[in-house]
mmCIF file of N, CA and C in Angstrom:
data_model
loop_
_atom_site.group_PDB
_atom_site.id
_atom_site.type_symbol
_atom_site.label_atom_id
_atom_site.label_comp_id
_atom_site.label_asym_id
_atom_site.label_seq_id
_atom_site.Cartn_x
_atom_site.Cartn_y
_atom_site.Cartn_z
ATOM 1 N N MET T 1 -8.535 -0.195 16.078
ATOM 2 C CA MET T 1 -7.650 -0.466 15.127
ATOM 3 C C MET T 1 -6.862 1.061 14.818
ATOM 4 N N SER T 2 -5.883 0.906 14.792
ATOM 5 C CA SER T 2 -5.162 2.258 14.388
ATOM 6 C C SER T 2 -5.011 2.482 13.043
ATOM 7 N N THR T 3 -4.769 3.662 12.196
ATOM 8 C CA THR T 3 -5.060 3.459 10.720
ATOM 9 C C THR T 3 -3.592 3.352 10.172
ATOM 10 N N HIS T 4 -2.705 2.581 10.995
ATOM 11 C CA HIS T 4 -1.519 2.565 10.294
ATOM 12 C C HIS T 4 -1.707 0.701 10.156
ATOM 13 N N GLU T 5 -2.858 0.048 10.686
ATOM 14 C CA GLU T 5 -2.543 -1.492 10.706
ATOM 15 C C GLU T 5 -3.986 -1.905 9.684
ATOM 16 N N ALA T 6 -3.232 -2.766 8.644
ATOM 17 C CA ALA T 6 -4.092 -3.064 7.820
ATOM 18 C C ALA T 6 -4.882 -4.230 8.325
ATOM 19 N N PRO T 7 -6.223 -3.951 7.607
ATOM 20 C CA PRO T 7 -7.238 -5.352 8.176
ATOM 21 C C PRO T 7 -7.307 -6.491 7.303
ATOM 22 N N VAL T 8 -7.220 -7.581 7.949
ATOM 23 C CA VAL T 8 -7.354 -9.145 6.994
ATOM 24 C C VAL T 8 -8.645 -8.848 5.949
ATOM 25 N N VAL T 9 -8.291 -9.191 4.919
ATOM 26 C CA VAL T 9 -9.808 -9.200 4.133
ATOM 27 C C VAL T 9 -9.713 -10.872 3.973
ATOM 28 N N ASN T 10 -10.899 -11.318 4.513
ATOM 29 C CA ASN T 10 -11.303 -12.659 3.984
ATOM 30 C C ASN T 10 -12.192 -13.015 2.921
ATOM 31 N N ASN T 11 -13.206 -12.313 2.753
ATOM 32 C CA ASN T 11 -13.789 -11.883 1.646
ATOM 33 C C ASN T 11 -13.485 -10.582 1.093
ATOM 34 N N PRO T 12 -13.152 -10.443 -0.409
ATOM 35 C CA PRO T 12 -12.799 -9.318 -0.971
ATOM 36 C C PRO T 12 -13.837 -8.317 -1.093
ATOM 37 N N MET T 13 -15.221 -8.557 -0.444
ATOM 38 C CA MET T 13 -16.123 -7.138 -0.377
ATOM 39 C C MET T 13 -16.093 -6.699 1.112
ATOM 40 N N GLU T 14 -15.761 -7.656 1.967
ATOM 41 C CA GLU T 14 -15.607 -7.198 3.789
ATOM 42 C C GLU T 14 -14.240 -7.051 4.266
ATOM 43 N N THR T 15 -14.300 -6.264 5.059
ATOM 44 C CA THR T 15 -12.794 -6.000 5.982
ATOM 45 C C THR T 15 -12.923 -6.570 7.437
ATOM 46 N N SER T 16 -12.190 -7.271 7.894
ATOM 47 C CA SER T 16 -12.396 -7.373 9.588
ATOM 48 C C SER T 16 -11.600 -6.220 10.350
ATOM 49 N N ASN T 17 -11.784 -6.102 11.604
ATOM 50 C CA ASN T 17 -11.020 -5.202 12.449
ATOM 51 C C ASN T 17 -10.150 -6.225 12.552
ATOM 52 N N ASN T 18 -9.886 -7.587 12.280
ATOM 53 C CA ASN T 18 -8.597 -8.127 12.967
ATOM 54 C C ASN T 18 -7.438 -7.957 12.334
ATOM 55 N N THR T 19 -6.395 -7.433 12.808
ATOM 56 C CA THR T 19 -4.912 -6.897 12.094
ATOM 57 C C THR T 19 -4.060 -7.755 11.738
ATOM 58 N N GLN T 20 -4.173 -8.884 12.081
ATOM 59 C CA GLN T 20 -3.073 -10.140 11.645
ATOM 60 C C GLN T 20 -3.546 -10.656 10.035
ATOM 61 N N LEU T 21 -2.580 -10.926 9.583
ATOM 62 C CA LEU T 21 -2.818 -11.398 8.274
ATOM 63 C C LEU T 21 -2.962 -12.687 8.188
ATOM 64 N N PRO T 22 -3.499 -13.378 6.989
ATOM 65 C CA PRO T 22 -3.664 -15.024 7.304
ATOM 66 C C PRO T 22 -2.391 -15.588 7.400
ATOM 67 N N ALA T 23 -2.690 -17.154 7.775
ATOM 68 C CA ALA T 23 -1.597 -17.922 8.539
ATOM 69 C C ALA T 23 -0.464 -17.906 7.569
ATOM 70 N N GLU T 24 -0.611 -17.881 6.368
ATOM 71 C CA GLU T 24 0.754 -17.877 5.493
ATOM 72 C C GLU T 24 1.747 -16.791 5.810
ATOM 73 N N ASN T 25 1.227 -15.814 6.074
ATOM 74 C CA ASN T 25 2.058 -14.330 6.342
ATOM 75 C C ASN T 25 1.527 -13.890 7.814
ATOM 76 N N THR T 26 2.215 -14.265 8.854
ATOM 77 C CA THR T 26 1.817 -13.447 10.277
ATOM 78 C C THR T 26 2.424 -12.073 10.349
ATOM 79 N N GLN T 27 2.810 -11.701 9.373
ATOM 80 C CA GLN T 27 3.714 -10.009 9.573
ATOM 81 C C GLN T 27 2.640 -9.272 9.180
ATOM 82 N N THR T 28 2.425 -8.156 9.941
ATOM 83 C CA THR T 28 1.306 -7.157 9.463
ATOM 84 C C THR T 28 2.203 -6.088 8.076
ATOM 85 N N LEU T 29 1.597 -5.555 7.204
ATOM 86 C CA LEU T 29 1.834 -4.520 6.501
ATOM 87 C C LEU T 29 2.508 -3.726 7.597
ATOM 88 N N ARG T 30 1.935 -3.170 8.503
ATOM 89 C CA ARG T 30 2.649 -2.041 9.281
ATOM 90 C C ARG T 30 4.256 -2.478 10.039
ATOM 91 N N ASP T 31 4.031 -3.805 10.233
ATOM 92 C CA ASP T 31 5.647 -4.545 10.907
ATOM 93 C C ASP T 31 6.284 -4.682 9.632
ATOM 94 N N SER T 32 5.900 -4.792 8.712
ATOM 95 C CA SER T 32 7.075 -4.965 6.979
ATOM 96 C C SER T 32 7.644 -3.570 6.587
ATOM 97 N N VAL T 33 6.843 -2.234 7.039
ATOM 98 C CA VAL T 33 7.143 -1.024 6.900
ATOM 99 C C VAL T 33 8.084 -0.734 7.616
ATOM 100 N N GLU T 34 7.771 -0.967 8.614
ATOM 101 C CA GLU T 34 8.668 -0.404 10.181
ATOM 102 C C GLU T 34 9.870 -1.491 9.859
ATOM 103 N N LYS T 35 10.171 -2.550 9.851
ATOM 104 C CA LYS T 35 11.341 -3.240 9.224
ATOM 105 C C LYS T 35 11.929 -2.658 8.285
ATOM 106 N N ALA T 36 11.476 -2.272 7.216
ATOM 107 C CA ALA T 36 11.732 -1.852 6.067
ATOM 108 C C ALA T 36 12.517 -0.612 6.322
ATOM 109 N N LEU T 37 12.222 0.212 7.028
ATOM 110 C CA LEU T 37 12.345 1.501 7.644
ATOM 111 C C LEU T 37 13.780 1.513 8.367
ATOM 112 N N GLU T 38 13.611 0.549 9.622
ATOM 113 C CA GLU T 38 14.628 0.435 10.066
ATOM 114 C C GLU T 38 15.821 -0.088 9.288
ATOM 115 N N SER T 39 15.818 -0.831 8.372
ATOM 116 C CA SER T 39 16.756 -1.176 8.016
ATOM 117 C C SER T 39 17.213 -0.249 6.717
ATOM 118 N N TYR T 40 16.613 0.553 6.349
ATOM 119 C CA TYR T 40 16.847 2.191 5.438
ATOM 120 C C TYR T 40 18.095 2.798 6.295
ATOM 121 N N PHE T 41 17.252 3.295 7.501
ATOM 122 C CA PHE T 41 17.958 4.246 8.041
ATOM 123 C C PHE T 41 19.457 3.627 8.594
ATOM 124 N N ALA T 42 19.504 2.005 8.897
ATOM 125 C CA ALA T 42 21.016 1.339 9.535
ATOM 126 C C ALA T 42 21.830 1.598 8.289
ATOM 127 N N GLN T 43 21.086 1.414 7.264
ATOM 128 C CA GLN T 43 22.176 1.396 5.964
ATOM 129 C C GLN T 43 22.740 3.025 5.356
ATOM 130 N N LEU T 44 21.767 3.749 6.196
ATOM 131 C CA LEU T 44 22.438 5.449 5.985
ATOM 132 C C LEU T 44 23.749 5.895 6.745
ATOM 133 N N ASP T 45 23.869 5.058 7.983
ATOM 134 C CA ASP T 45 24.957 5.319 8.702
ATOM 135 C C ASP T 45 25.284 6.628 9.180
ATOM 136 N N GLY T 46 23.753 7.336 9.171
ATOM 137 C CA GLY T 46 24.042 8.913 9.851
ATOM 138 C C GLY T 46 24.134 9.678 8.937
ATOM 139 N N GLN T 47 24.136 9.464 7.436
ATOM 140 C CA GLN T 47 24.275 10.242 6.377
ATOM 141 C C GLN T 47 22.612 11.093 6.186
ATOM 142 N N PRO T 48 23.097 12.417 5.868
ATOM 143 C CA PRO T 48 21.854 13.052 5.222
ATOM 144 C C PRO T 48 20.631 12.423 4.657
ATOM 145 N N VAL T 49 19.701 12.743 5.081
ATOM 146 C CA VAL T 49 18.554 12.220 3.750
ATOM 147 C C VAL T 49 17.278 13.165 4.433
ATOM 148 N N SER T 50 16.671 13.384 2.996
ATOM 149 C CA SER T 50 15.307 14.039 2.941
ATOM 150 C C SER T 50 14.389 13.272 2.407
ATOM 151 N N ASP T 51 13.345 13.442 2.330
ATOM 152 C CA ASP T 51 11.920 13.285 1.712
ATOM 153 C C ASP T 51 11.527 11.697 1.858
ATOM 154 N N VAL T 52 11.832 11.518 2.908
ATOM 155 C CA VAL T 52 11.474 10.018 3.220
ATOM 156 C C VAL T 52 10.268 9.934 3.312
ATOM 157 N N TYR T 53 9.171 10.494 3.390
ATOM 158 C CA TYR T 53 8.185 10.490 4.006
ATOM 159 C C TYR T 53 7.455 10.130 1.908
ATOM 160 N N GLU T 54 7.694 11.116 1.253
ATOM 161 C CA GLU T 54 7.162 11.141 -0.095
ATOM 162 C C GLU T 54 8.019 9.870 -0.934
ATOM 163 N N MET T 55 9.319 9.062 -0.264
ATOM 164 C CA MET T 55 9.766 8.065 -0.618
ATOM 165 C C MET T 55 8.943 6.994 -0.528
ATOM 166 N N VAL T 56 8.795 6.650 0.607
ATOM 167 C CA VAL T 56 7.659 5.736 1.440
ATOM 168 C C VAL T 56 6.395 5.338 0.554
ATOM 169 N N LEU T 57 5.602 6.746 0.406
ATOM 170 C CA LEU T 57 4.200 6.848 -0.255
ATOM 171 C C LEU T 57 4.549 5.903 -1.387
ATOM 172 N N SER T 58 5.598 6.588 -2.420
ATOM 173 C CA SER T 58 5.559 6.084 -3.689
ATOM 174 C C SER T 58 6.096 4.704 -3.500
ATOM 175 N N GLU T 59 6.770 4.197 -2.812
ATOM 176 C CA GLU T 59 7.231 2.914 -2.580
ATOM 177 C C GLU T 59 5.958 2.087 -2.532
ATOM 178 N N VAL T 60 5.341 2.470 -1.668
ATOM 179 C CA VAL T 60 4.056 1.650 -1.502
ATOM 180 C C VAL T 60 2.877 1.979 -2.284
ATOM 181 N N GLU T 61 2.890 3.006 -2.702
ATOM 182 C CA GLU T 61 1.658 3.035 -3.357
ATOM 183 C C GLU T 61 1.753 2.587 -4.983
ATOM 184 N N ALA T 62 2.736 2.493 -5.631
ATOM 185 C CA ALA T 62 2.769 2.108 -6.798
ATOM 186 C C ALA T 62 2.553 0.178 -6.750
ATOM 187 N N PRO T 63 3.053 -0.496 -5.903
ATOM 188 C CA PRO T 63 2.865 -1.904 -5.838
ATOM 189 C C PRO T 63 1.209 -1.768 -5.397
ATOM 190 N N LEU T 64 0.702 -1.129 -4.478
ATOM 191 C CA LEU T 64 -0.478 -1.215 -4.144
ATOM 192 C C LEU T 64 -1.409 -0.781 -5.160
ATOM 193 N N LEU T 65 -1.361 0.016 -6.394
ATOM 194 C CA LEU T 65 -2.235 0.549 -7.352
ATOM 195 C C LEU T 65 -2.061 -0.966 -8.424
ATOM 196 N N GLU T 66 -0.749 -1.662 -8.844
ATOM 197 C CA GLU T 66 -0.500 -2.513 -9.414
ATOM 198 C C GLU T 66 -1.423 -3.844 -9.132
ATOM 199 N N VAL T 67 -1.273 -4.260 -7.535
ATOM 200 C CA VAL T 67 -2.411 -5.056 -7.415
ATOM 201 C C VAL T 67 -3.758 -4.975 -7.565
ATOM 202 N N VAL T 68 -4.195 -4.239 -6.897
ATOM 203 C CA VAL T 68 -5.373 -3.767 -7.227
ATOM 204 C C VAL T 68 -5.943 -3.366 -8.343
ATOM 205 N N MET T 69 -5.088 -2.920 -9.547
ATOM 206 C CA MET T 69 -5.974 -3.111 -10.966
ATOM 207 C C MET T 69 -5.803 -4.502 -11.358
ATOM 208 N N ARG T 70 -4.838 -5.486 -10.844
ATOM 209 C CA ARG T 70 -4.794 -6.695 -11.621
ATOM 210 C C ARG T 70 -5.839 -7.550 -11.033
ATOM 211 N N TYR T 71 -6.317 -7.082 -9.583
ATOM 212 C CA TYR T 71 -7.687 -7.875 -8.859
ATOM 213 C C TYR T 71 -8.583 -7.521 -9.268
ATOM 214 N N THR T 72 -8.668 -6.184 -10.342
ATOM 215 C CA THR T 72 -10.067 -5.673 -10.410
ATOM 216 C C THR T 72 -10.301 -5.904 -12.084
ATOM 217 N N LYS T 73 -9.116 -6.546 -12.690
ATOM 218 C CA LYS T 73 -8.804 -6.765 -14.011
ATOM 219 C C LYS T 73 -9.014 -5.654 -15.052
ATOM 220 N N ASP T 74 -8.293 -4.372 -14.384
ATOM 221 C CA ASP T 74 -8.110 -3.085 -15.052
ATOM 222 C C ASP T 74 -9.314 -2.013 -15.041
ATOM 223 N N ASN T 75 -10.148 -2.514 -14.064
ATOM 224 C CA ASN T 75 -11.639 -2.172 -14.319
ATOM 225 C C ASN T 75 -11.384 -1.137 -13.545
ATOM 226 N N GLN T 76 -10.890 0.189 -13.711
ATOM 227 C CA GLN T 76 -10.876 1.577 -13.014
ATOM 228 C C GLN T 76 -12.204 1.865 -11.917
ATOM 229 N N THR T 77 -13.263 1.680 -12.264
ATOM 230 C CA THR T 77 -14.421 1.906 -11.603
ATOM 231 C C THR T 77 -14.064 1.321 -10.609
ATOM 232 N N LYS T 78 -14.203 -0.113 -10.666
ATOM 233 C CA LYS T 78 -13.931 -0.877 -9.495
ATOM 234 C C LYS T 78 -12.768 -0.621 -8.662
ATOM 235 N N ALA T 79 -11.530 -0.549 -9.251
ATOM 236 C CA ALA T 79 -10.245 0.006 -8.478
ATOM 237 C C ALA T 79 -10.555 0.963 -7.681
ATOM 238 N N ALA T 80 -11.202 1.990 -8.466
ATOM 239 C CA ALA T 80 -11.439 3.561 -7.546
ATOM 240 C C ALA T 80 -12.019 3.288 -5.881
ATOM 241 N N VAL T 81 -13.356 2.479 -6.467
ATOM 242 C CA VAL T 81 -14.334 2.078 -5.190
ATOM 243 C C VAL T 81 -13.448 1.053 -4.389
ATOM 244 N N LEU T 82 -12.458 0.047 -4.631
ATOM 245 C CA LEU T 82 -12.043 -0.587 -3.608
ATOM 246 C C LEU T 82 -11.073 0.157 -3.012
ATOM 247 N N LEU T 83 -10.085 1.061 -3.685
ATOM 248 C CA LEU T 83 -9.274 1.876 -2.774
ATOM 249 C C LEU T 83 -9.772 3.482 -2.091
ATOM 250 N N GLY T 84 -11.144 3.824 -2.197
ATOM 251 C CA GLY T 84 -11.731 4.677 -1.621
ATOM 252 C C GLY T 84 -11.358 6.120 -2.276
ATOM 253 N N LEU T 85 -11.025 6.106 -3.762
ATOM 254 C CA LEU T 85 -10.606 7.122 -4.224
ATOM 255 C C LEU T 85 -11.609 7.346 -5.766
ATOM 256 N N ASN T 86 -11.903 8.653 -5.763
ATOM 257 C CA ASN T 86 -12.445 9.251 -7.191
ATOM 258 C C ASN T 86 -11.830 8.152 -8.307
ATOM 259 N N ARG T 87 -12.532 8.057 -9.461
ATOM 260 C CA ARG T 87 -11.776 7.600 -10.469
ATOM 261 C C ARG T 87 -10.794 8.507 -11.111
ATOM 262 N N GLY T 88 -11.029 9.995 -11.045
ATOM 263 C CA GLY T 88 -10.289 10.824 -11.523
ATOM 264 C C GLY T 88 -9.146 10.724 -10.855
ATOM 265 N N THR T 89 -8.828 10.882 -9.455
ATOM 266 C CA THR T 89 -7.743 10.730 -8.880
ATOM 267 C C THR T 89 -6.972 9.183 -9.089
ATOM 268 N N LEU T 90 -7.828 8.242 -9.437
ATOM 269 C CA LEU T 90 -7.060 6.840 -9.699
ATOM 270 C C LEU T 90 -6.356 7.224 -10.510
ATOM 271 N N ARG T 91 -7.037 7.649 -12.042
ATOM 272 C CA ARG T 91 -6.183 7.709 -13.200
ATOM 273 C C ARG T 91 -5.114 8.925 -13.136
ATOM 274 N N LYS T 92 -5.127 9.802 -12.142
ATOM 275 C CA LYS T 92 -4.001 10.463 -12.202
ATOM 276 C C LYS T 92 -2.871 9.762 -11.496
ATOM 277 N N LYS T 93 -2.974 8.841 -10.551
ATOM 278 C CA LYS T 93 -2.115 8.071 -9.695
ATOM 279 C C LYS T 93 -1.593 7.092 -10.955
ATOM 280 N N LEU T 94 -2.493 6.640 -11.474
ATOM 281 C CA LEU T 94 -1.977 5.506 -12.453
ATOM 282 C C LEU T 94 -1.203 6.204 -13.474
ATOM 283 N N LYS T 95 -1.348 7.530 -13.920
ATOM 284 C CA LYS T 95 -0.462 8.032 -14.932
ATOM 285 C C LYS T 95 1.016 8.340 -14.522
ATOM 286 N N GLN T 96 0.634 8.784 -13.258
ATOM 287 C CA GLN T 96 1.993 9.288 -12.084
ATOM 288 C C GLN T 96 3.183 8.137 -12.110
ATOM 289 N N PHE T 97 2.422 6.873 -12.325
ATOM 290 C CA PHE T 97 3.554 5.841 -11.966
ATOM 291 C C PHE T 97 3.359 4.931 -13.206
ATOM 292 N N GLY T 98 3.002 5.729 -14.509
ATOM 293 C CA GLY T 98 3.209 4.909 -15.937
ATOM 294 C C GLY T 98 2.473 3.658 -15.983
ATOM 295 N N MET T 99 1.381 3.689 -15.221
ATOM 296 C CA MET T 99 0.653 2.621 -15.447
ATOM 297 C C MET T 99 -0.655 2.786 -16.393
ATOM 298 N N LEU T 100 -0.767 3.772 -17.060
ATOM 299 C CA LEU T 100 -1.797 4.445 -17.859
ATOM 300 C C LEU T 100 -1.064 5.134 -18.964
#
């Protein structure tokens, strides 16, 4: 599995090497991001752009944090473990996105 493919999570505490999402959504996160970026660049129509990397990270990171915090019922310790971050880093990111 490449580092850009999201694993399927059947059990919230286990991950699978399977990169396909459940049947209700057969598009991978990677595919969704790729299509969104292709659309973004098509709309630019050759206009100069910068900081795309940072833009993409912030667009993905904010909803990721929102969903994880909801999933863990705002338990920062559980959210940090789930995300693989230390709690201080999680708090910094939550503040950055106005979630704390």
